[in-house]
PDB file of C-alpha atoms in Angstrom:
ATOM      1  CA  MET A   1      27.709 -10.472  -3.117  1.00  0.00           C
ATOM      2  CA  ARG A   2      30.027  -7.729  -4.916  1.00  0.00           C
ATOM      3  CA  PRO A   3      28.410  -5.603  -7.458  1.00  0.00           C
ATOM      4  CA  ASP A   4      30.406  -6.643 -10.439  1.00  0.00           C
ATOM      5  CA  GLU A   5      29.396 -10.206  -9.057  1.00  0.00           C
ATOM      6  CA  PHE A   6      25.834  -9.436  -9.285  1.00  0.00           C
ATOM      7  CA  LEU A   7      25.662  -7.753 -12.438  1.00  0.00           C
ATOM      8  CA  ARG A   8      27.097 -10.432 -13.780  1.00  0.00           C
ATOM      9  CA  THR A   9      24.673 -12.493 -13.096  1.00  0.00           C
ATOM     10  CA  LEU A  10      21.938 -10.787 -13.389  1.00  0.00           C
ATOM     11  CA  ALA A  11      22.846 -10.958 -17.481  1.00  0.00           C
ATOM     12  CA  LEU A  12      21.614 -14.314 -17.486  1.00  0.00           C
ATOM     13  CA  LEU A  13      18.480 -14.286 -16.353  1.00  0.00           C
ATOM     14  CA  PRO A  14      15.542 -13.463 -18.900  1.00  0.00           C
ATOM     15  CA  PRO A  15      13.796  -9.332 -18.940  1.00  0.00           C
ATOM     16  CA  PRO A  16      11.067 -10.371 -16.502  1.00  0.00           C
ATOM     17  CA  LEU A  17      13.428 -12.259 -13.521  1.00  0.00           C
ATOM     18  CA  HIS A  18      16.175 -10.268 -14.806  1.00  0.00           C
ATOM     19  CA  ASP A  19      13.610  -6.741 -13.527  1.00  0.00           C
ATOM     20  CA  ARG A  20      12.087  -8.384 -10.389  1.00  0.00           C
ATOM     21  CA  ALA A  21      15.696  -9.420  -9.097  1.00  0.00           C
ATOM     22  CA  LEU A  22      17.433  -5.957  -9.619  1.00  0.00           C
ATOM     23  CA  THR A  23      14.402  -4.683  -7.519  1.00  0.00           C
ATOM     24  CA  LEU A  24      15.821  -6.507  -4.725  1.00  0.00           C
ATOM     25  CA  ARG A  25      19.277  -5.558  -5.399  1.00  0.00           C
ATOM     26  CA  ALA A  26      19.456  -3.858  -1.558  1.00  0.00           C
ATOM     27  CA  PHE A  27      18.933  -6.825   0.133  1.00  0.00           C
ATOM     28  CA  THR A  28      22.347  -8.417  -0.915  1.00  0.00           C
ATOM     29  CA  ARG A  29      23.862  -5.453   0.351  1.00  0.00           C
ATOM     30  CA  PRO A  30      25.559  -6.703   4.073  1.00  0.00           C
ATOM     31  CA  THR A  31      23.175  -6.595   6.930  1.00  0.00           C
ATOM     32  CA  ARG A  32      22.636  -6.657  10.458  1.00  0.00           C
ATOM     33  CA  CYS A  33      18.868  -6.878  10.171  1.00  0.00           C
ATOM     34  CA  ASP A  34      17.931 -10.340   9.750  1.00  0.00           C
ATOM     35  CA  ASP A  35      14.887 -10.431   8.026  1.00  0.00           C
ATOM     36  CA  CYS A  36      16.760  -8.289   4.832  1.00  0.00           C
ATOM     37  CA  GLN A  37      18.982 -11.060   5.301  1.00  0.00           C
ATOM     38  CA  ARG A  38      17.272 -13.902   4.744  1.00  0.00           C
ATOM     39  CA  ILE A  39      15.948 -12.240   2.127  1.00  0.00           C
ATOM     40  CA  GLY A  40      19.555 -11.306   0.461  1.00  0.00           C
ATOM     41  CA  ASP A  41      19.338 -14.978   0.417  1.00  0.00           C
ATOM     42  CA  ALA A  42      16.936 -16.036  -1.247  1.00  0.00           C
ATOM     43  CA  VAL A  43      17.857 -13.424  -4.102  1.00  0.00           C
ATOM     44  CA  ARG A  44      21.439 -15.164  -4.413  1.00  0.00           C
ATOM     45  CA  LEU A  45      20.352 -18.212  -4.099  1.00  0.00           C
ATOM     46  CA  ALA A  46      18.263 -17.332  -7.152  1.00  0.00           C
ATOM     47  CA  LEU A  47      21.278 -15.756  -9.032  1.00  0.00           C
ATOM     48  CA  THR A  48      23.232 -19.133  -9.292  1.00  0.00           C
ATOM     49  CA  ALA A  49      20.253 -20.945  -9.823  1.00  0.00           C
ATOM     50  CA  ALA A  50      20.816 -18.626 -12.646  1.00  0.00           C
ATOM     51  CA  HIS A  51      24.142 -19.524 -12.810  1.00  0.00           C
ATOM     52  CA  TYR A  52      23.656 -23.460 -13.465  1.00  0.00           C
ATOM     53  CA  ASP A  53      20.222 -22.538 -16.019  1.00  0.00           C
ATOM     54  CA  GLU A  54      18.031 -23.704 -13.033  1.00  0.00           C
ATOM     55  CA  LEU A  55      15.649 -21.092 -14.157  1.00  0.00           C
ATOM     56  CA  THR A  56      12.823 -22.219 -13.237  1.00  0.00           C
ATOM     57  CA  SER A  57      14.382 -22.741  -9.471  1.00  0.00           C
ATOM     58  CA  ALA A  58      15.209 -18.872  -9.509  1.00  0.00           C
ATOM     59  CA  GLY A  59      11.825 -17.563 -10.365  1.00  0.00           C
ATOM     60  CA  GLU A  60      10.571 -19.571  -7.119  1.00  0.00           C
ATOM     61  CA  LEU A  61      13.410 -17.774  -5.335  1.00  0.00           C
ATOM     62  CA  LEU A  62      12.702 -14.457  -6.628  1.00  0.00           C
ATOM     63  CA  ASP A  63       8.662 -15.507  -5.207  1.00  0.00           C
ATOM     64  CA  THR A  64      10.656 -16.521  -2.169  1.00  0.00           C
ATOM     65  CA  ALA A  65      12.389 -12.971  -1.744  1.00  0.00           C
ATOM     66  CA  GLU A  66       9.008 -10.980  -3.226  1.00  0.00           C
ATOM     67  CA  ARG A  67       7.082 -12.250  -0.177  1.00  0.00           C
ATOM     68  CA  LEU A  68       9.903 -12.243   2.717  1.00  0.00           C
ATOM     69  CA  ALA A  69      10.386  -8.580   1.629  1.00  0.00           C
ATOM     70  CA  ALA A  70       6.413  -7.592   1.487  1.00  0.00           C
ATOM     71  CA  GLU A  71       6.121  -9.385   5.606  1.00  0.00           C
ATOM     72  CA  HIS A  72       9.264  -7.256   6.105  1.00  0.00           C
ATOM     73  CA  GLY A  73       7.412  -4.213   5.024  1.00  0.00           C
ATOM     74  CA  ILE A  74       4.649  -5.020   6.963  1.00  0.00           C
ATOM     75  CA  HIS A  75       6.484  -6.643  10.180  1.00  0.00           C
ATOM     76  CA  ARG A  76       8.175  -2.896  10.238  1.00  0.00           C
ATOM     77  CA  ARG A  77       7.228   0.083  12.494  1.00  0.00           C
ATOM     78  CA  SER A  78       7.571   3.527  13.167  1.00  0.00           C
ATOM     79  CA  GLY A  79       8.277   5.194  17.041  1.00  0.00           C
ATOM     80  CA  ASP A  80       4.541   6.280  16.282  1.00  0.00           C
ATOM     81  CA  ASP A  81       3.446   3.037  14.247  1.00  0.00           C
ATOM     82  CA  GLN A  82       2.845   4.692  10.868  1.00  0.00           C
ATOM     83  CA  GLN A  83       3.643   1.352   9.096  1.00  0.00           C
ATOM     84  CA  ARG A  84       1.004  -0.691  11.032  1.00  0.00           C
ATOM     85  CA  GLY A  85      -0.359  -3.043   7.936  1.00  0.00           C
ATOM     86  CA  ARG A  86       1.323  -1.418   5.000  1.00  0.00           C
ATOM     87  CA  GLY A  87       3.426  -3.398   2.728  1.00  0.00           C
ATOM     88  CA  ARG A  88       5.524  -3.736  -0.817  1.00  0.00           C
ATOM     89  CA  VAL A  89       5.296  -5.473  -3.755  1.00  0.00           C
ATOM     90  CA  VAL A  90       8.856  -4.772  -4.655  1.00  0.00           C
ATOM     91  CA  ARG A  91       8.964  -6.112  -8.192  1.00  0.00           C
ATOM     92  CA  TRP A  92       7.552  -2.042  -8.972  1.00  0.00           C
ATOM     93  CA  ALA A  93       9.646  -0.513  -6.664  1.00  0.00           C
ATOM     94  CA  ALA A  94      11.217   1.400  -9.809  1.00  0.00           C
ATOM     95  CA  THR A  95       8.197   2.488 -11.279  1.00  0.00           C
ATOM     96  CA  ALA A  96       8.531   6.252 -12.432  1.00  0.00           C
ATOM     97  CA  ALA A  97       6.555   9.186 -11.784  1.00  0.00           C
ATOM     98  CA  PRO A  98       3.874  10.089 -11.158  1.00  0.00           C
ATOM     99  CA  LEU A  99       2.566   7.730  -9.354  1.00  0.00           C
ATOM    100  CA  VAL A 100      -0.981   6.696  -9.355  1.00  0.00           C
ATOM    101  CA  ALA A 101      -2.880   5.316  -5.944  1.00  0.00           C
ATOM    102  CA  ALA A 102      -6.522   3.810  -5.294  1.00  0.00           C
ATOM    103  CA  THR A 103      -8.149   4.262  -1.959  1.00  0.00           C
ATOM    104  CA  ASP A 104     -11.340   2.256  -0.719  1.00  0.00           C
ATOM    105  CA  ALA A 105     -13.552   1.729   2.172  1.00  0.00           C
ATOM    106  CA  SER A 106     -15.449  -1.144   3.423  1.00  0.00           C
ATOM    107  CA  TRP A 107     -17.947  -1.012   5.795  1.00  0.00           C
ATOM    108  CA  LYS A 108     -21.035  -3.329   7.668  1.00  0.00           C
ATOM    109  CA  GLY A 109     -22.573  -3.505  10.603  1.00  0.00           C
ATOM    110  CA  ARG A 110     -20.186  -2.206  13.333  1.00  0.00           C
ATOM    111  CA  VAL A 111     -16.920  -3.085  11.887  1.00  0.00           C
ATOM    112  CA  GLY A 112     -15.197  -1.620   8.710  1.00  0.00           C
ATOM    113  CA  GLY A 113     -12.199  -1.771   6.449  1.00  0.00           C
ATOM    114  CA  ILE A 114     -10.162   0.296   4.750  1.00  0.00           C
ATOM    115  CA  GLY A 115      -6.994   0.060   1.730  1.00  0.00           C
ATOM    116  CA  TYR A 116      -5.046   1.211  -0.711  1.00  0.00           C
ATOM    117  CA  VAL A 117      -2.020   0.275  -3.215  1.00  0.00           C
ATOM    118  CA  VAL A 118       0.109   2.636  -5.422  1.00  0.00           C
ATOM    119  CA  SER A 119       1.506   1.350  -8.482  1.00  0.00           C
ATOM    120  CA  ASN A 120       5.293   1.400  -7.494  1.00  0.00           C
ATOM    121  CA  GLY A 121       3.589  -1.674  -5.318  1.00  0.00           C
ATOM    122  CA  HIS A 122       2.838   0.199  -1.865  1.00  0.00           C
ATOM    123  CA  TYR A 123      -0.143  -1.292  -0.466  1.00  0.00           C
ATOM    124  CA  GLY A 124      -1.679  -1.089   2.965  1.00  0.00           C
ATOM    125  CA  LEU A 125      -5.086  -2.207   4.658  1.00  0.00           C
ATOM    126  CA  LEU A 126      -6.845  -2.300   8.183  1.00  0.00           C
ATOM    127  CA  GLY A 127      -9.990  -2.847   9.869  1.00  0.00           C
ATOM    128  CA  ARG A 128     -11.390  -1.134  12.459  1.00  0.00           C
ATOM    129  CA  GLY A 129     -14.896  -1.707  14.894  1.00  0.00           C
ATOM    130  CA  THR A 130     -17.252   1.136  15.567  1.00  0.00           C
ATOM    131  CA  GLY A 131     -15.976   4.556  17.209  1.00  0.00           C
ATOM    132  CA  ARG A 132     -18.037   5.694  19.881  1.00  0.00           C
ATOM    133  CA  LEU A 133     -17.568   9.142  18.459  1.00  0.00           C
ATOM    134  CA  ASP A 134     -18.452   7.365  14.534  1.00  0.00           C
ATOM    135  CA  PRO A 135     -21.917   8.448  13.554  1.00  0.00           C
ATOM    136  CA  THR A 136     -24.721   6.039  11.805  1.00  0.00           C
ATOM    137  CA  GLY A 137     -24.893   5.287   7.887  1.00  0.00           C
ATOM    138  CA  ALA A 138     -23.937   6.712   5.023  1.00  0.00           C
ATOM    139  CA  SER A 139     -21.709   9.592   6.631  1.00  0.00           C
ATOM    140  CA  ARG A 140     -19.918   6.361   8.688  1.00  0.00           C
ATOM    141  CA  VAL A 141     -18.956   5.032   5.031  1.00  0.00           C
ATOM    142  CA  LEU A 142     -18.133   8.670   3.986  1.00  0.00           C
ATOM    143  CA  ILE A 143     -16.275   9.797   6.751  1.00  0.00           C
ATOM    144  CA  ASN A 144     -13.710   5.979   5.925  1.00  0.00           C
ATOM    145  CA  GLU A 145     -13.560   6.704   2.330  1.00  0.00           C
ATOM    146  CA  LEU A 146     -11.711   9.570   3.285  1.00  0.00           C
ATOM    147  CA  ARG A 147      -9.327   7.889   6.502  1.00  0.00           C
ATOM    148  CA  ALA A 148      -8.396   5.692   3.539  1.00  0.00           C
ATOM    149  CA  VAL A 149      -7.258   8.808   1.610  1.00  0.00           C
ATOM    150  CA  ASP A 150      -5.261   9.864   4.969  1.00  0.00           C
ATOM    151  CA  TYR A 151      -3.871   6.065   5.699  1.00  0.00           C
ATOM    152  CA  LEU A 152      -2.550   6.442   2.673  1.00  0.00           C
ATOM    153  CA  LEU A 153      -1.051   9.969   2.489  1.00  0.00           C
ATOM    154  CA  THR A 154       0.655   9.395   6.213  1.00  0.00           C
ATOM    155  CA  GLY A 155       2.292   6.759   4.400  1.00  0.00           C
ATOM    156  CA  TYR A 156       4.590   9.165   3.351  1.00  0.00           C
ATOM    157  CA  ASP A 157       7.080  11.839   4.875  1.00  0.00           C
ATOM    158  CA  GLU A 158       5.935  13.770   2.022  1.00  0.00           C
ATOM    159  CA  ALA A 159       3.597  12.465  -0.549  1.00  0.00           C
ATOM    160  CA  PRO A 160       5.021  12.568  -3.959  1.00  0.00           C
ATOM    161  CA  VAL A 161       4.621  15.305  -6.422  1.00  0.00           C
ATOM    162  CA  GLY A 162       2.273  14.754  -9.043  1.00  0.00           C
ATOM    163  CA  MET A 163       0.488  11.648  -7.211  1.00  0.00           C
ATOM    164  CA  THR A 164      -3.186  11.122  -8.350  1.00  0.00           C
ATOM    165  CA  VAL A 165      -5.406   9.737  -6.060  1.00  0.00           C
ATOM    166  CA  LEU A 166      -8.401   7.505  -7.326  1.00  0.00           C
ATOM    167  CA  LEU A 167     -12.088   7.134  -5.832  1.00  0.00           C
ATOM    168  CA  ASP A 168     -15.395   6.021  -6.078  1.00  0.00           C
ATOM    169  CA  CYS A 169     -16.777   7.654  -3.588  1.00  0.00           C
ATOM    170  CA  LEU A 170     -18.191  10.734  -5.224  1.00  0.00           C
ATOM    171  CA  ALA A 171     -19.046  11.780  -2.412  1.00  0.00           C
ATOM    172  CA  ALA A 172     -15.828  11.289  -0.917  1.00  0.00           C
ATOM    173  CA  LEU A 173     -13.911  13.469  -3.753  1.00  0.00           C
ATOM    174  CA  ARG A 174     -16.435  16.131  -3.918  1.00  0.00           C
ATOM    175  CA  TYR A 175     -15.019  16.528   0.745  1.00  0.00           C
ATOM    176  CA  LEU A 176     -11.946  16.488  -1.008  1.00  0.00           C
ATOM    177  CA  HIS A 177     -11.452  19.143  -3.673  1.00  0.00           C
ATOM    178  CA  ARG A 178     -13.226  21.642  -1.339  1.00  0.00           C
ATOM    179  CA  TRP A 179     -10.756  20.979   1.276  1.00  0.00           C
ATOM    180  CA  GLN A 180      -8.244  21.108  -1.694  1.00  0.00           C
ATOM    181  CA  ALA A 181      -9.775  25.015  -2.834  1.00  0.00           C
ATOM    182  CA  GLY A 182      -9.760  25.831   1.303  1.00  0.00           C
ATOM    183  CA  GLU A 183     -12.294  25.376   2.161  1.00  0.00           C
ATOM    184  CA  THR A 184     -10.596  22.634   5.263  1.00  0.00           C
ATOM    185  CA  GLY A 185     -13.884  23.580   7.790  1.00  0.00           C
ATOM    186  CA  ALA A 186     -16.222  21.413   5.188  1.00  0.00           C
ATOM    187  CA  MET A 187     -16.467  18.386   7.104  1.00  0.00           C
ATOM    188  CA  PRO A 188     -19.071  15.636   6.566  1.00  0.00           C
ATOM    189  CA  ALA A 189     -22.509  14.969   8.857  1.00  0.00           C
ATOM    190  CA  GLY A 190     -21.434  14.195  12.180  1.00  0.00           C
ATOM    191  CA  TYR A 191     -18.515  14.179  12.029  1.00  0.00           C
ATOM    192  CA  SER A 192     -16.732  14.767  15.620  1.00  0.00           C
ATOM    193  CA  LEU A 193     -14.560  17.651  15.888  1.00  0.00           C
ATOM    194  CA  ARG A 194     -13.583  16.062  19.902  1.00  0.00           C
ATOM    195  CA  GLU A 195     -10.337  16.268  21.300  1.00  0.00           C
ATOM    196  CA  ARG A 196      -9.273  13.010  20.383  1.00  0.00           C
ATOM    197  CA  ARG A 197      -6.787  11.237  22.355  1.00  0.00           C
ATOM    198  CA  TRP A 198      -4.821   9.305  21.076  1.00  0.00           C
ATOM    199  CA  SER A 199      -4.320  12.523  18.127  1.00  0.00           C
ATOM    200  CA  ASP A 200      -3.317  15.984  18.483  1.00  0.00           C
ATOM    201  CA  GLN A 201      -6.058  16.648  15.868  1.00  0.00           C
ATOM    202  CA  PRO A 202      -9.132  14.358  14.152  1.00  0.00           C
ATOM    203  CA  THR A 203      -7.952  12.983  11.361  1.00  0.00           C
ATOM    204  CA  LEU A 204     -10.702  14.541   8.560  1.00  0.00           C
ATOM    205  CA  VAL A 205      -8.892  17.494  10.142  1.00  0.00           C
ATOM    206  CA  ARG A 206      -5.694  16.511   9.508  1.00  0.00           C
ATOM    207  CA  LEU A 207      -6.735  15.361   6.065  1.00  0.00           C
ATOM    208  CA  ALA A 208      -7.744  18.784   5.077  1.00  0.00           C
ATOM    209  CA  GLU A 209      -5.217  20.524   6.050  1.00  0.00           C
ATOM    210  CA  GLN A 210      -2.759  18.353   4.216  1.00  0.00           C
ATOM    211  CA  VAL A 211      -5.134  18.776   0.936  1.00  0.00           C
ATOM    212  CA  ALA A 212      -4.631  21.993   0.764  1.00  0.00           C
ATOM    213  CA  ARG A 213      -1.438  22.587   1.170  1.00  0.00           C
ATOM    214  CA  ARG A 214      -0.930  19.887  -1.959  1.00  0.00           C
ATOM    215  CA  PRO A 215      -2.474  21.404  -4.672  1.00  0.00           C
ATOM    216  CA  ASP A 216      -0.109  18.907  -7.014  1.00  0.00           C
ATOM    217  CA  LEU A 217      -1.958  16.207  -6.148  1.00  0.00           C
ATOM    218  CA  THR A 218      -4.790  15.043  -8.195  1.00  0.00           C
ATOM    219  CA  PHE A 219      -8.064  13.296  -6.707  1.00  0.00           C
ATOM    220  CA  ALA A 220      -9.886  11.805  -9.524  1.00  0.00           C
ATOM    221  CA  HIS A 221     -13.179   9.623  -9.983  1.00  0.00           C
ATOM    222  CA  VAL A 222     -13.130   5.689 -11.373  1.00  0.00           C
ATOM    223  CA  LYS A 223     -16.338   3.835 -11.588  1.00  0.00           C
ATOM    224  CA  GLY A 224     -16.038   1.186  -8.824  1.00  0.00           C
ATOM    225  CA  HIS A 225     -16.263  -2.484  -9.746  1.00  0.00           C
ATOM    226  CA  SER A 226     -15.725  -1.536 -13.004  1.00  0.00           C
ATOM    227  CA  GLY A 227     -12.449  -3.787 -13.524  1.00  0.00           C
ATOM    228  CA  HIS A 228      -9.842  -0.879 -12.770  1.00  0.00           C
ATOM    229  CA  PRO A 229      -7.005  -3.158 -11.479  1.00  0.00           C
ATOM    230  CA  LEU A 230      -6.215  -0.416  -8.924  1.00  0.00           C
ATOM    231  CA  ASN A 231      -9.414   0.242  -7.703  1.00  0.00           C
ATOM    232  CA  GLU A 232     -10.406  -3.717  -7.642  1.00  0.00           C
ATOM    233  CA  ALA A 233      -7.134  -3.702  -5.559  1.00  0.00           C
ATOM    234  CA  ALA A 234      -7.890  -1.366  -3.034  1.00  0.00           C
ATOM    235  CA  ASP A 235     -11.320  -2.585  -3.041  1.00  0.00           C
ATOM    236  CA  GLY A 236     -10.656  -6.010  -1.816  1.00  0.00           C
ATOM    237  CA  LEU A 237      -8.132  -4.855   0.370  1.00  0.00           C
ATOM    238  CA  SER A 238     -10.710  -3.275   2.134  1.00  0.00           C
ATOM    239  CA  HIS A 239     -12.992  -6.143   2.372  1.00  0.00           C
ATOM    240  CA  MET A 240     -10.068  -7.947   3.669  1.00  0.00           C
ATOM    241  CA  ALA A 241      -9.151  -5.865   6.600  1.00  0.00           C
ATOM    242  CA  ARG A 242     -12.789  -5.595   7.682  1.00  0.00           C
ATOM    243  CA  ARG A 243     -13.128 -10.105   7.009  1.00  0.00           C
ATOM    244  CA  ARG A 244     -10.375 -10.192   9.250  1.00  0.00           C
ATOM    245  CA  ARG A 245     -12.238  -8.472  11.758  1.00  0.00           C
ATOM    246  CA  GLU A 246     -14.371 -11.260  12.099  1.00  0.00           C
ATOM    247  CA  GLU A 247     -12.381 -14.440  11.005  1.00  0.00           C
ATOM    248  CA  SER A 248      -9.141 -15.828  11.812  1.00  0.00           C
ATOM    249  CA  PHE A 249      -6.629 -16.048   8.699  1.00  0.00           C
ATOM    250  CA  ASP A 250      -3.106 -15.008   7.446  1.00  0.00           C
ATOM    251  CA  LEU A 251      -3.952 -11.993   6.394  1.00  0.00           C
ATOM    252  CA  ARG A 252       0.096 -10.996   5.112  1.00  0.00           C
ATOM    253  CA  PRO A 253       0.388 -13.092   2.547  1.00  0.00           C
ATOM    254  CA  ARG A 254      -3.252 -13.260   1.209  1.00  0.00           C
ATOM    255  CA  ALA A 255      -2.727  -9.374   0.442  1.00  0.00           C
ATOM    256  CA  TYR A 256       0.170  -9.677  -1.143  1.00  0.00           C
ATOM    257  CA  ALA A 257      -0.826 -11.752  -3.183  1.00  0.00           C
ATOM    258  CA  LEU A 258      -3.978 -10.019  -4.036  1.00  0.00           C
ATOM    259  CA  VAL A 259      -2.029  -6.541  -4.729  1.00  0.00           C
ATOM    260  CA  GLU A 260       0.983  -8.347  -6.841  1.00  0.00           C
ATOM    261  CA  ALA A 261      -1.757 -10.151  -8.874  1.00  0.00           C
ATOM    262  CA  PHE A 262      -3.960  -6.329  -9.616  1.00  0.00           C
ATOM    263  CA  LEU A 263      -0.854  -4.400 -10.245  1.00  0.00           C
ATOM    264  CA  ARG A 264       0.386  -6.913 -12.630  1.00  0.00           C
ATOM    265  CA  ASP A 265      -2.644  -6.660 -14.594  1.00  0.00           C
ATOM    266  CA  TRP A 266      -1.677  -2.771 -14.645  1.00  0.00           C
ATOM    267  CA  HIS A 267       1.399  -2.938 -15.395  1.00  0.00           C
ATOM    268  CA  ALA A 268       0.290  -4.875 -19.282  1.00  0.00           C
ATOM    269  CA  THR A 269      -2.720  -2.279 -19.119  1.00  0.00           C
ATOM    270  CA  ALA A 270       0.223   0.655 -19.381  1.00  0.00           C
ATOM    271  CA  ALA A 271       2.549  -0.150 -21.072  1.00  0.00           C
ATOM    272  CA  VAL A 272      -0.057  -1.436 -24.241  1.00  0.00           C
TER     273      VAL A 272
END
């Protein structure tokens, strides 16, 4: 589809559909990626439906395109597997900085999960079992709250300038503030500093050093289970990742739908 054709047909869409289609524009360009081609086909069909005043069909086709784009984001892998478990609700891709993110962790028995969501649609969720180096009790929960922050930040080559990260765990927040102040040697009780086979540094050592280099990042408290959309989304993702370790269900569409719903609430509130 030529750029002029795209823009001319785009003008036929009402504002909500117009904005969603615009964020998917990149997928309408020529590509050798089969997944991107399928997303682009859905967008082009949505615009064709709009041309014939079939706005309901156009909306459904954009729903399909966004779902495929989210799944494509989860399936993509970088060389070091940094994209594992990540996805994006692309309709919020044009969200202006500064960005706001929320992270959370869930633990029950010997199984846990971590999750994060960013106001521009990025999100991630991972389940994990108990490692042989993991401590027990409250320290285990604290360490995983901090791992959730690391999971968020390692999703970027360089975390966006001025991003705010919300946590509902005050103990984790205190460590982040200490690290940002230069106390990078402070670690939760029971956290092992032994060399890892899979990494040059233990996760929290790496996180502490990264946070110390980024005074522009803001780490702030949000009360858990208070209805804050980003916190509720991160909480839901962490619980979903934990449950997936023990139950069989299709994780990707559930995670995408959860994030989409809470981000819609977040942006509606932020626009007021």
